[in-house]
mmCIF file of C-alpha atoms and ligand atoms in Angstrom:
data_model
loop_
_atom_site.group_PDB
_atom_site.id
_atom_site.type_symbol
_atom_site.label_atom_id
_atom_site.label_comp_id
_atom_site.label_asym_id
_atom_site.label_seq_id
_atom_site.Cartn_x
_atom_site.Cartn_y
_atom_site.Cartn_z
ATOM 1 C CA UNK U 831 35.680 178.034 138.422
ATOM 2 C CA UNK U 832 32.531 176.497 139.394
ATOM 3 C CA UNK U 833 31.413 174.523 142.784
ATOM 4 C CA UNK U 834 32.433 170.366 143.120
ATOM 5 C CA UNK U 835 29.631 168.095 142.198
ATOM 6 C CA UNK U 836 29.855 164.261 142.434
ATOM 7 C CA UNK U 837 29.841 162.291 139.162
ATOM 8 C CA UNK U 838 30.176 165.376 136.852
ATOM 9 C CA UNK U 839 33.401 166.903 135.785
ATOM 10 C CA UNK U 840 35.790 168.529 137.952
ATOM 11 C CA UNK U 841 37.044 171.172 135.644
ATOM 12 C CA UNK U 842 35.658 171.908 132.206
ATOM 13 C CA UNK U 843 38.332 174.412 131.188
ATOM 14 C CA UNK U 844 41.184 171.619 130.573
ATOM 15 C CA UNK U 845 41.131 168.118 129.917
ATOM 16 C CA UNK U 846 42.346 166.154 132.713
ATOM 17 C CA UNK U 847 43.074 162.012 134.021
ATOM 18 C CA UNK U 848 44.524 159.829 136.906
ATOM 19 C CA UNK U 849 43.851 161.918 139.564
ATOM 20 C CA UNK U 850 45.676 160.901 143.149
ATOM 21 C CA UNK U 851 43.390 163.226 145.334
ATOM 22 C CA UNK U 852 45.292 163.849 148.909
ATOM 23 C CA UNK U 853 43.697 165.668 151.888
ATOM 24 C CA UNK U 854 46.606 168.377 152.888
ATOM 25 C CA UNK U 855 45.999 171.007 155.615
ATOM 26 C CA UNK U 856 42.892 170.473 155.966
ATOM 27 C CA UNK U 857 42.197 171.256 151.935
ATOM 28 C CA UNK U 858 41.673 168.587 149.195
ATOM 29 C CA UNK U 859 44.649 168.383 146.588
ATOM 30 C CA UNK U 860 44.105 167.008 143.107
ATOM 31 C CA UNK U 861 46.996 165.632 141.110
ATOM 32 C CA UNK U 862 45.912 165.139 137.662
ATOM 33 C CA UNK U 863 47.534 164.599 134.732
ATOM 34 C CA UNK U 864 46.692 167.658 131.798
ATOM 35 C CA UNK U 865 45.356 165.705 128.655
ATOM 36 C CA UNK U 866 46.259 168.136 125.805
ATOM 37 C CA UNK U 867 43.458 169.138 123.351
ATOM 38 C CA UNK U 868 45.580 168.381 120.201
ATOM 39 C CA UNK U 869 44.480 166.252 117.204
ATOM 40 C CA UNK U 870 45.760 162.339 117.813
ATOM 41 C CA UNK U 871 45.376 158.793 116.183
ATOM 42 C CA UNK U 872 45.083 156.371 119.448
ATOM 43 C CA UNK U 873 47.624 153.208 119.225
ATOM 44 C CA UNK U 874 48.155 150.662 121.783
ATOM 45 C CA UNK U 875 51.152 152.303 123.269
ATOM 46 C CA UNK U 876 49.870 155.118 124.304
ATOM 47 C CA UNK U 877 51.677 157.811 121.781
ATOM 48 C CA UNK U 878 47.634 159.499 122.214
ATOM 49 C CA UNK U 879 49.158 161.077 125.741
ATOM 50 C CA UNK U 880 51.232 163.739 124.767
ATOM 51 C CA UNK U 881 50.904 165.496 128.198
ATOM 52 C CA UNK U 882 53.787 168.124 128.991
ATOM 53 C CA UNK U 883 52.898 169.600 132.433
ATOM 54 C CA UNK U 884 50.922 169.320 135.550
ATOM 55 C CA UNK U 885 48.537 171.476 137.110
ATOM 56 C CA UNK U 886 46.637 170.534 141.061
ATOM 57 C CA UNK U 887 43.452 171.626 141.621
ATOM 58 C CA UNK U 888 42.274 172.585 145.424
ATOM 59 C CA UNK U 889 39.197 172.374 147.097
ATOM 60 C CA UNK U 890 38.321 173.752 150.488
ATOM 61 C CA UNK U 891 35.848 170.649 150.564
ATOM 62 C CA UNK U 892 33.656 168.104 148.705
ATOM 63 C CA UNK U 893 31.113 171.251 147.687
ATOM 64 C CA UNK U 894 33.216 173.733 147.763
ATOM 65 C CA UNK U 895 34.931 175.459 144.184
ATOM 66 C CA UNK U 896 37.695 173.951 142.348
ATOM 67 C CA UNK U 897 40.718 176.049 142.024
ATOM 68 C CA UNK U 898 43.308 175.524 139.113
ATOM 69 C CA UNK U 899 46.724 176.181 141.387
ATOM 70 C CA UNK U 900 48.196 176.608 137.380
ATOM 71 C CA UNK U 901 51.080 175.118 135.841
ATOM 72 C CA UNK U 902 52.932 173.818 138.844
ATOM 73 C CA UNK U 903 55.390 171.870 136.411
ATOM 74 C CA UNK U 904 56.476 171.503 132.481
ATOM 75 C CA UNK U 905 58.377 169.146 131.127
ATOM 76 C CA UNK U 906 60.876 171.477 129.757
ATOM 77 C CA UNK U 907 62.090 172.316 133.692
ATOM 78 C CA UNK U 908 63.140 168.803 133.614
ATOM 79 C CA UNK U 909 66.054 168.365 131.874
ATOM 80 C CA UNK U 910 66.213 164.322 132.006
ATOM 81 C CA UNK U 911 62.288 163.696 130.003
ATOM 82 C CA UNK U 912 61.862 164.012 125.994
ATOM 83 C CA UNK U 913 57.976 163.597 126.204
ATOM 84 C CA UNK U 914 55.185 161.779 127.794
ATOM 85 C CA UNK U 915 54.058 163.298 131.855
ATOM 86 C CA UNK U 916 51.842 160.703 132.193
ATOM 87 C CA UNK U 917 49.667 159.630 135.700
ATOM 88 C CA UNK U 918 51.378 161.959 138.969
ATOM 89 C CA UNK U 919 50.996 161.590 142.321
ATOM 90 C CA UNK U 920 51.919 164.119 145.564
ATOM 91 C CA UNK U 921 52.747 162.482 149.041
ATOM 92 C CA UNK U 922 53.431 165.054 152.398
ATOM 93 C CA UNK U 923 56.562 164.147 154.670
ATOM 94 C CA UNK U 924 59.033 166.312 156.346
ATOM 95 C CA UNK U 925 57.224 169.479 155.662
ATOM 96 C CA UNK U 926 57.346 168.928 152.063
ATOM 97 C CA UNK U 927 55.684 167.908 149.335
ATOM 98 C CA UNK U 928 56.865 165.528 146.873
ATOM 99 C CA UNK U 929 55.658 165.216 143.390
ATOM 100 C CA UNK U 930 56.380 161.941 141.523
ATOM 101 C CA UNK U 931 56.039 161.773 137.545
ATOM 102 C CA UNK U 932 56.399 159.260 135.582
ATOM 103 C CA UNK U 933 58.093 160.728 131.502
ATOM 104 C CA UNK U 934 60.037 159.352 128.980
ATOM 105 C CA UNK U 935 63.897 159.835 129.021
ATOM 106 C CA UNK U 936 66.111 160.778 125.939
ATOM 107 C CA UNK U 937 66.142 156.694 124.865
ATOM 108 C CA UNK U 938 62.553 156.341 125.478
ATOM 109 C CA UNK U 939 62.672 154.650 128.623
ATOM 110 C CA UNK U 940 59.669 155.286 130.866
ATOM 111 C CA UNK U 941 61.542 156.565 134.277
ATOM 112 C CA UNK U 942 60.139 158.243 137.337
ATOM 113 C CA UNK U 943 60.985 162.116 138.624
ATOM 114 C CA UNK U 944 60.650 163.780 141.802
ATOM 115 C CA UNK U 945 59.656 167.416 142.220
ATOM 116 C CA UNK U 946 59.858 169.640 145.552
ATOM 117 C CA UNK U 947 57.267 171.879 146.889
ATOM 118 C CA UNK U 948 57.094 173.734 150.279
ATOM 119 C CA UNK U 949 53.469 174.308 149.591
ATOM 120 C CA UNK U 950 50.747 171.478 147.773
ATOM 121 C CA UNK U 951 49.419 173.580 145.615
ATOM 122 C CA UNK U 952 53.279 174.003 143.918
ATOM 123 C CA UNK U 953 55.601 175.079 142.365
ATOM 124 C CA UNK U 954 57.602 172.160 142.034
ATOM 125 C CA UNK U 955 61.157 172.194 141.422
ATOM 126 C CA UNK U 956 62.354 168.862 139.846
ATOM 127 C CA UNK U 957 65.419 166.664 140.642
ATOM 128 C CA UNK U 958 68.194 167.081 137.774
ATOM 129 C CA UNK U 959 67.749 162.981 137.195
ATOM 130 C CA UNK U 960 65.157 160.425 137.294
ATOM 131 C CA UNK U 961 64.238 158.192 140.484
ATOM 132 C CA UNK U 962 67.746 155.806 140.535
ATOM 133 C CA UNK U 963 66.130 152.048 139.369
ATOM 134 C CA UNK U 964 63.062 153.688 138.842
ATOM 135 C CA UNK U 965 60.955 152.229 135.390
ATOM 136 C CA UNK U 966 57.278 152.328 133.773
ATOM 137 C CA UNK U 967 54.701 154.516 134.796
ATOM 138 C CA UNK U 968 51.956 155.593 137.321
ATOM 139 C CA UNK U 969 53.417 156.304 140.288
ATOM 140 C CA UNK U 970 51.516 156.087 144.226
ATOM 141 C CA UNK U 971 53.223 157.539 146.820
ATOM 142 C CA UNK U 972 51.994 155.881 150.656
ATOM 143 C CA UNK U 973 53.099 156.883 153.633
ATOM 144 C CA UNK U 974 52.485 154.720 156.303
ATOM 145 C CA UNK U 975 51.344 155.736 160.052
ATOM 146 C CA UNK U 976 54.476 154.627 161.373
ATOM 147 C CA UNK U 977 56.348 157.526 158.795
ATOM 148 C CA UNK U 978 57.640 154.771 156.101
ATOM 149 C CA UNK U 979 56.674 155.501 152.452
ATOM 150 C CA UNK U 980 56.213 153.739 149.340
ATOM 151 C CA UNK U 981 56.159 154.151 145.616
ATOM 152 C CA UNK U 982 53.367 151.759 143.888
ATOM 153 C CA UNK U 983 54.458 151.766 140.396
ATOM 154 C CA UNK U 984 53.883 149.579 136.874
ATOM 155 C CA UNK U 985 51.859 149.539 133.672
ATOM 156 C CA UNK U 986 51.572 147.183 130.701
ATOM 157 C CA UNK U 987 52.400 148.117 127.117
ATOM 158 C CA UNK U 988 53.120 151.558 126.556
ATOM 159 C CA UNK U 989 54.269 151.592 130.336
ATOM 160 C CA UNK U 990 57.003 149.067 129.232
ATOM 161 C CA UNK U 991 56.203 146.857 132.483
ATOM 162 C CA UNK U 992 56.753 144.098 130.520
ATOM 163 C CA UNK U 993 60.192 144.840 129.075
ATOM 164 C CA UNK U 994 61.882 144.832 132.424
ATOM 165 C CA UNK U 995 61.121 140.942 133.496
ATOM 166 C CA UNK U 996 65.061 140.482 133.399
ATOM 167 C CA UNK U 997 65.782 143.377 135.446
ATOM 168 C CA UNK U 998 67.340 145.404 132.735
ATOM 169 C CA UNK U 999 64.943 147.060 129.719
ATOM 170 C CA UNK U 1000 64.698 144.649 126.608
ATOM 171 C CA UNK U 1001 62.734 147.032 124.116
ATOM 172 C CA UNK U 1002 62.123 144.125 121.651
ATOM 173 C CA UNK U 1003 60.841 144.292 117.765
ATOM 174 C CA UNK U 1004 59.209 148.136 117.946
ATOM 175 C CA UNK U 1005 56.628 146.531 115.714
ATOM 176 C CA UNK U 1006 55.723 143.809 117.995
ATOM 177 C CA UNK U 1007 52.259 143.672 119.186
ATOM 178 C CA UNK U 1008 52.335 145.653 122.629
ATOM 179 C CA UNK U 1009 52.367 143.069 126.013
ATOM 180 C CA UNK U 1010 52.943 140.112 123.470
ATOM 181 C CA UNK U 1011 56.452 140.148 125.364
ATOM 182 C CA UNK U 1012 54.558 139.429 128.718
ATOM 183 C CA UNK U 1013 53.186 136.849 130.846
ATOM 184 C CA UNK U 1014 50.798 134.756 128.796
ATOM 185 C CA UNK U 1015 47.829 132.089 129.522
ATOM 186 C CA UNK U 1016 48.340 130.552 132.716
ATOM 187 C CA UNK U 1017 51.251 132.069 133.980
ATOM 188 C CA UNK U 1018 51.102 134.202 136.347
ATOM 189 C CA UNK U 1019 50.554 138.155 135.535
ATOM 190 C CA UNK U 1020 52.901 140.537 136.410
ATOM 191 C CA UNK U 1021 52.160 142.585 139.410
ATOM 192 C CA UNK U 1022 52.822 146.163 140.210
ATOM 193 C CA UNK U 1023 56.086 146.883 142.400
ATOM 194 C CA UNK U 1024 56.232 148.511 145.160
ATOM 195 C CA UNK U 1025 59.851 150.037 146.515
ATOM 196 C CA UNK U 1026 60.262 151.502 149.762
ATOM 197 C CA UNK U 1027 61.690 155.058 149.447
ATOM 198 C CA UNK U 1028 64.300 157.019 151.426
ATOM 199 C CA UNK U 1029 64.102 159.463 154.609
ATOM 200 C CA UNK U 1030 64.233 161.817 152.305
ATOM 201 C CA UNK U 1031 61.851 160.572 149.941
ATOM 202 C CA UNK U 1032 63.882 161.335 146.455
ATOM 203 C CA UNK U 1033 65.052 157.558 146.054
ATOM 204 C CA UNK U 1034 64.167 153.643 146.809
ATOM 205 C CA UNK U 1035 65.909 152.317 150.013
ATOM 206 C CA UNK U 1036 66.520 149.356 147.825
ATOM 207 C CA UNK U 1037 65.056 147.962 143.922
ATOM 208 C CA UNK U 1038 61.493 148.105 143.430
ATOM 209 C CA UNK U 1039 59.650 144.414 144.003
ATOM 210 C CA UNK U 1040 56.746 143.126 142.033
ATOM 211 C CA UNK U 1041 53.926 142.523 144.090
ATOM 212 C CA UNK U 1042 51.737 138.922 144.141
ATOM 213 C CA UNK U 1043 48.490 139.335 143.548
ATOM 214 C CA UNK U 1044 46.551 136.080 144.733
ATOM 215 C CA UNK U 1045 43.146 134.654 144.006
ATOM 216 C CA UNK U 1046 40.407 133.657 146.463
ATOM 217 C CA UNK U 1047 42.573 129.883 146.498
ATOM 218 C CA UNK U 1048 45.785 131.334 147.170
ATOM 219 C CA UNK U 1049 47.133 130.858 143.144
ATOM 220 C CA UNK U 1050 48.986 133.962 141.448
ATOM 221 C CA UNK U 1051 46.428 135.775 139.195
ATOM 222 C CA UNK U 1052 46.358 134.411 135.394
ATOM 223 C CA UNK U 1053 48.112 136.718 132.692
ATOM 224 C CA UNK U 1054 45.050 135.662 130.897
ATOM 225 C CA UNK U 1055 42.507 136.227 133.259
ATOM 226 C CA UNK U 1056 41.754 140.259 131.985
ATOM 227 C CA UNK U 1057 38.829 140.891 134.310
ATOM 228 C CA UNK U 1058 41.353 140.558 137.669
ATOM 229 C CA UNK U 1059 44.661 140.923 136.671
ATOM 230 C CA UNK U 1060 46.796 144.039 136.984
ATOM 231 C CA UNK U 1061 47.433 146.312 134.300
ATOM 232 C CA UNK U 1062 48.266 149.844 135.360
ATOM 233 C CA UNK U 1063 46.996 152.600 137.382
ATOM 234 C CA UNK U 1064 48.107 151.102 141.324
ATOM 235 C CA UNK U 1065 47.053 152.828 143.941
ATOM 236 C CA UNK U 1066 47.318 152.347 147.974
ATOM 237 C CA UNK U 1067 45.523 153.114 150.844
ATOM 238 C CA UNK U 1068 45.086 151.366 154.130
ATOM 239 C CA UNK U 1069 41.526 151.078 156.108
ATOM 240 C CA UNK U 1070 41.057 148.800 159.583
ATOM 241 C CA UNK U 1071 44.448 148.485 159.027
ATOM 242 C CA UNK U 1072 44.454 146.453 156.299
ATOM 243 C CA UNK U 1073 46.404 147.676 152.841
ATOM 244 C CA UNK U 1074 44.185 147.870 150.204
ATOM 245 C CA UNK U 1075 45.999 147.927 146.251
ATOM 246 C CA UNK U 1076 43.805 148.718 143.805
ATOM 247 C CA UNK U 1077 44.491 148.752 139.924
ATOM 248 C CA UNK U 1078 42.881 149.173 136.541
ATOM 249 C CA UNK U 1079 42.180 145.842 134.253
ATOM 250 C CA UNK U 1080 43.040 147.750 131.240
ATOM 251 C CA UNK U 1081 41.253 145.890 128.552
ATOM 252 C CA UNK U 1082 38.465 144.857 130.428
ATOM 253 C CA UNK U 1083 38.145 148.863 131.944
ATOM 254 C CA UNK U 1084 37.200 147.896 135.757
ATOM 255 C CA UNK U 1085 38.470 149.632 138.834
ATOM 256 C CA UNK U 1086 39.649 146.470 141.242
ATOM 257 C CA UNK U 1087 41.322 145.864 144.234
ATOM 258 C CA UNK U 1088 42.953 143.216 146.753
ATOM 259 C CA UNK U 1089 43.979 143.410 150.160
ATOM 260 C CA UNK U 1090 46.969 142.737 152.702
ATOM 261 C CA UNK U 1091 48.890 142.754 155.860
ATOM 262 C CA UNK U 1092 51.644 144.239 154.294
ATOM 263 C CA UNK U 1093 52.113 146.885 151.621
ATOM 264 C CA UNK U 1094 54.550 144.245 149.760
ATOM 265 C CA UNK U 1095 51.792 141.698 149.581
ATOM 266 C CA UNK U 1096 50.698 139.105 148.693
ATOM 267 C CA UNK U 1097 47.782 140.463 148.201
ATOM 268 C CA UNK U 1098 44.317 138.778 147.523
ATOM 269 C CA UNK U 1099 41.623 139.931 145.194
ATOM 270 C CA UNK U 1100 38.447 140.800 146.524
ATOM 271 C CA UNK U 1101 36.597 142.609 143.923
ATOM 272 C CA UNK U 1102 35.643 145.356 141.932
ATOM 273 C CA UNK U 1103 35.117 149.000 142.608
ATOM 274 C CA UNK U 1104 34.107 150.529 139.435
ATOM 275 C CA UNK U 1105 32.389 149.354 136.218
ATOM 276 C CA UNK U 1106 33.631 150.710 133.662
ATOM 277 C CA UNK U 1107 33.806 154.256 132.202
ATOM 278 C CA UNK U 1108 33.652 156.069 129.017
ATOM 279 C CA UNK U 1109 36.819 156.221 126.934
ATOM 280 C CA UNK U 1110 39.755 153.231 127.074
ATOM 281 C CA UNK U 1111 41.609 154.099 129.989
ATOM 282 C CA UNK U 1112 40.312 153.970 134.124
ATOM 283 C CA UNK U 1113 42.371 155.551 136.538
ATOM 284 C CA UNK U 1114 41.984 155.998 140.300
ATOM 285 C CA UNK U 1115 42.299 157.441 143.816
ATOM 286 C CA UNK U 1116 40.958 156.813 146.958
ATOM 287 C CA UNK U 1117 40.775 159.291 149.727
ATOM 288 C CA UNK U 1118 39.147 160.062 153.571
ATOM 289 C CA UNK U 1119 37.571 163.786 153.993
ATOM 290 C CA UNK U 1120 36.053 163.916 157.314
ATOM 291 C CA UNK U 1121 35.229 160.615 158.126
ATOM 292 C CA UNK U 1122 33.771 159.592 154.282
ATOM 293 C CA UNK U 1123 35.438 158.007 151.414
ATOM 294 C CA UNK U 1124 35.646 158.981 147.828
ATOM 295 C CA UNK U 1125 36.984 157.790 144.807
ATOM 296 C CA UNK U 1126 38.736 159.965 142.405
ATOM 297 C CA UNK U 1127 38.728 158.651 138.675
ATOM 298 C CA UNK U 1128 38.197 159.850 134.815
ATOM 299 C CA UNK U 1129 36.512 159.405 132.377
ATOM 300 C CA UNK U 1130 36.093 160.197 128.346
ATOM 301 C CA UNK U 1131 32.626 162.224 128.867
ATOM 302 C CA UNK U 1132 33.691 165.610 128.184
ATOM 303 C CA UNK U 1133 35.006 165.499 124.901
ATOM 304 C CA UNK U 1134 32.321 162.941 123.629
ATOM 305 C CA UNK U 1135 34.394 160.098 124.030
ATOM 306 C CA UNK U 1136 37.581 160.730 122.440
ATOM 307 C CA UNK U 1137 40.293 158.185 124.783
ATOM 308 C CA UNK U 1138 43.179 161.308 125.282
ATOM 309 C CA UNK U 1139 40.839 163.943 126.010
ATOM 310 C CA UNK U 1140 39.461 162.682 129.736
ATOM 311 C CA UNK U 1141 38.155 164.714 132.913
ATOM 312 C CA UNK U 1142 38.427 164.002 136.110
ATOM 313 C CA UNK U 1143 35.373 163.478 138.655
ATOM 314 C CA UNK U 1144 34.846 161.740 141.895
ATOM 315 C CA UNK U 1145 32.191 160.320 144.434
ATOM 316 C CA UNK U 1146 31.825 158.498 147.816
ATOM 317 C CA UNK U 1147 32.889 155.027 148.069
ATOM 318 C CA UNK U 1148 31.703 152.781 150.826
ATOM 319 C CA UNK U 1149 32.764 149.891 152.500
ATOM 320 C CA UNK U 1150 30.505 146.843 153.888
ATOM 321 C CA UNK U 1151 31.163 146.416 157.832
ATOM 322 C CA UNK U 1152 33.267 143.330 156.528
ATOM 323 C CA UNK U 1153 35.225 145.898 154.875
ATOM 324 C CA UNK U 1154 34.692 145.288 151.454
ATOM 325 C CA UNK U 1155 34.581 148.037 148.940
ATOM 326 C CA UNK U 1156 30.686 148.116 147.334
ATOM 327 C CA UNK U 1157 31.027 148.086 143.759
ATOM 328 C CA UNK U 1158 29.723 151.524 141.943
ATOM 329 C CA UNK U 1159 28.487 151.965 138.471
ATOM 330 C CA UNK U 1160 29.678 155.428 137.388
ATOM 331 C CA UNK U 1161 26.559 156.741 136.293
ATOM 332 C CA UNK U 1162 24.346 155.621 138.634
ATOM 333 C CA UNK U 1163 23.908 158.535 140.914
HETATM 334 O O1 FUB M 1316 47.313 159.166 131.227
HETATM 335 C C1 FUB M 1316 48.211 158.316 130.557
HETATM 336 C C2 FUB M 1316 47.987 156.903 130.986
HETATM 337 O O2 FUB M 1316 46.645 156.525 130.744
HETATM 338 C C3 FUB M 1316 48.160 156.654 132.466
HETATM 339 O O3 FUB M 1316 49.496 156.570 132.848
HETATM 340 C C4 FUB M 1316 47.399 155.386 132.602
HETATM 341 O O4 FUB M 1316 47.125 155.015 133.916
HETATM 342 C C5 FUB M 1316 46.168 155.693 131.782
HETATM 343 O O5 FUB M 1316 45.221 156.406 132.521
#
């Protein structure tokens, strides 16, 4: 394996995406998902990621070599998914480590999975059943100083965000235009939801709730208003004590984020963190490593530009002394 270098691929040896990078004993943790170097036409619902397992990578430090920890999970261990390990992430508590997935169960349904691990570099052993309540994709696990975690969750047409607005799943005409059963125009967008979990973090304390995300005047964010309006890809991290959500646009590709007092919102946009990157998709972590900042993210580079075959990369963020995030272009250097 060769040495970490910002703004170039983390691993050339797999294809990999959404990485939720965690600093664990004193070592960095990389969840990725493992894009699969198969032969696939790209549709709007996602059918391109045909992930089946999970591998972490480990780094003793931002220069330091990347090591593949290996297969830490396939879907065949799990006996609830049919197909689809999308966007993972890992959160520490009670001497363990808990890996949440989000796959497809036998109907379909997106649903999220917990695995065990005594160690973060795996192997996981997975719950028998999915998350109870638990729907869509791209999980963030947060733990908050005070010990209380969270599960960020939600993405728009093939993460079937859109076909729980009653509370139960509605899967619609299959031939239906994907997030044409949404929010349109001037309502407002949907927003990710955020569920508290359990003591022992393997269910929600109580449903999921979507989130508010607010603009500069206070007014829910505009379904149709693509540059600032969430799509998929949440994550959480808190800084001055503020929470900061951030999210991926989808079709407009940008990195974004708002801010709040609470990890249920509302939150308020403040800007964007990333332009966009090569390839459709732009997923996202944020993490402190001795007293800097980076952001974790993917892009299509490595394989030329083909959308399922992505690789993960990072660099340092910064923040203003106002606290707002300065906006990078990914290949700047
Ligand atoms: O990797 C599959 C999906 O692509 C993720 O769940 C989304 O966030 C997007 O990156």
């Amino acid at each position: 394996m060769s040495k970490a270098e910002q703004n170039k691929p983390l691993v050339k040896h797999i294809y990999t995406a959404d990485p939720s990078a965690h600093v664990f004993n004193g070592k960095i943790y990389v969840y990725p998902s493992h894009d699969l170097n198969v032969e696939v036409t790209d549709n709007d619902n996602g059918d391109q990621y045909v992930m089946e397992d999970y591998h972490v990578l480990e780094m003793d430090s931002v220069t330091s070599e990347v090591v593949d920890c290996g297969e830490v999970l396939n879907m065949r261990e799990v006996p609830w998914v049919s197909k689809q390990m999308w966007a993972p992430d890992c959160a520490y508590k009670n001497g363990k480590y808990y890996l949440y997935f989000p796959a497809k169960d036998k109907d379909g349904i997106f649903r999220i999975g917990v695995a065990t691990s005594d160690t973060p570099g795996g192997k996981f052993t997975p719950e028998a059943e999915p998350i109870k309540g638990s729907f869509s994709i791209d999980p963030c696990s947060f733990v908050d100083d005070d010990g209380r975690a969270y599960l960020v969750t939600g993405g728009l047409w093939g993460g079937q965000l859109e076909k729980w607005q009653t509370g139960s799943f509605v899967m619609g005409d299959p031939d239906m235009i994907p997030g044409s059963d949404g929010p349109k125009g001037d309502e407002p967008a949907l927003g990710p939801c955020v569920g508290e979990l359990t003591d022992d973090m393997l269910q929600y304390k109580e449903a999921p709730k979507h989130v508010q995300i607010l603009d500069e005047n206070g007014e829910p964010i505009k379904a149709c208003d693509e540059k600032r309006r969430y799509f998929e890809g949440p994550w959480m991290h808190k800084y001055n004590g503020k929470y900061y959500l951030s999210y991926s646009t989808g079709t407009t590709c940008y990195i974004v984020y708002a801010t709040s007092d609470s990890p249920f919102g509302p939150f308020t946009y403040q800007g964007r963190i990333l332009e966009p990157v090569i390839g459709w998709t732009t997923h996202h972590s944020i993490v402190e490593v001795d007293g800097k900042w980076y952001l974790f993210y993917h892009d299509s580079s490595l394989s030329g530009g083909i959308n399922s075959k992505r690789c993960v990369k990072f660099r340092e963020l910064n923040y203003d002394a106002d606290g707002k995030i300065i906006t990078m272009n990914p290949y700047d250097n």
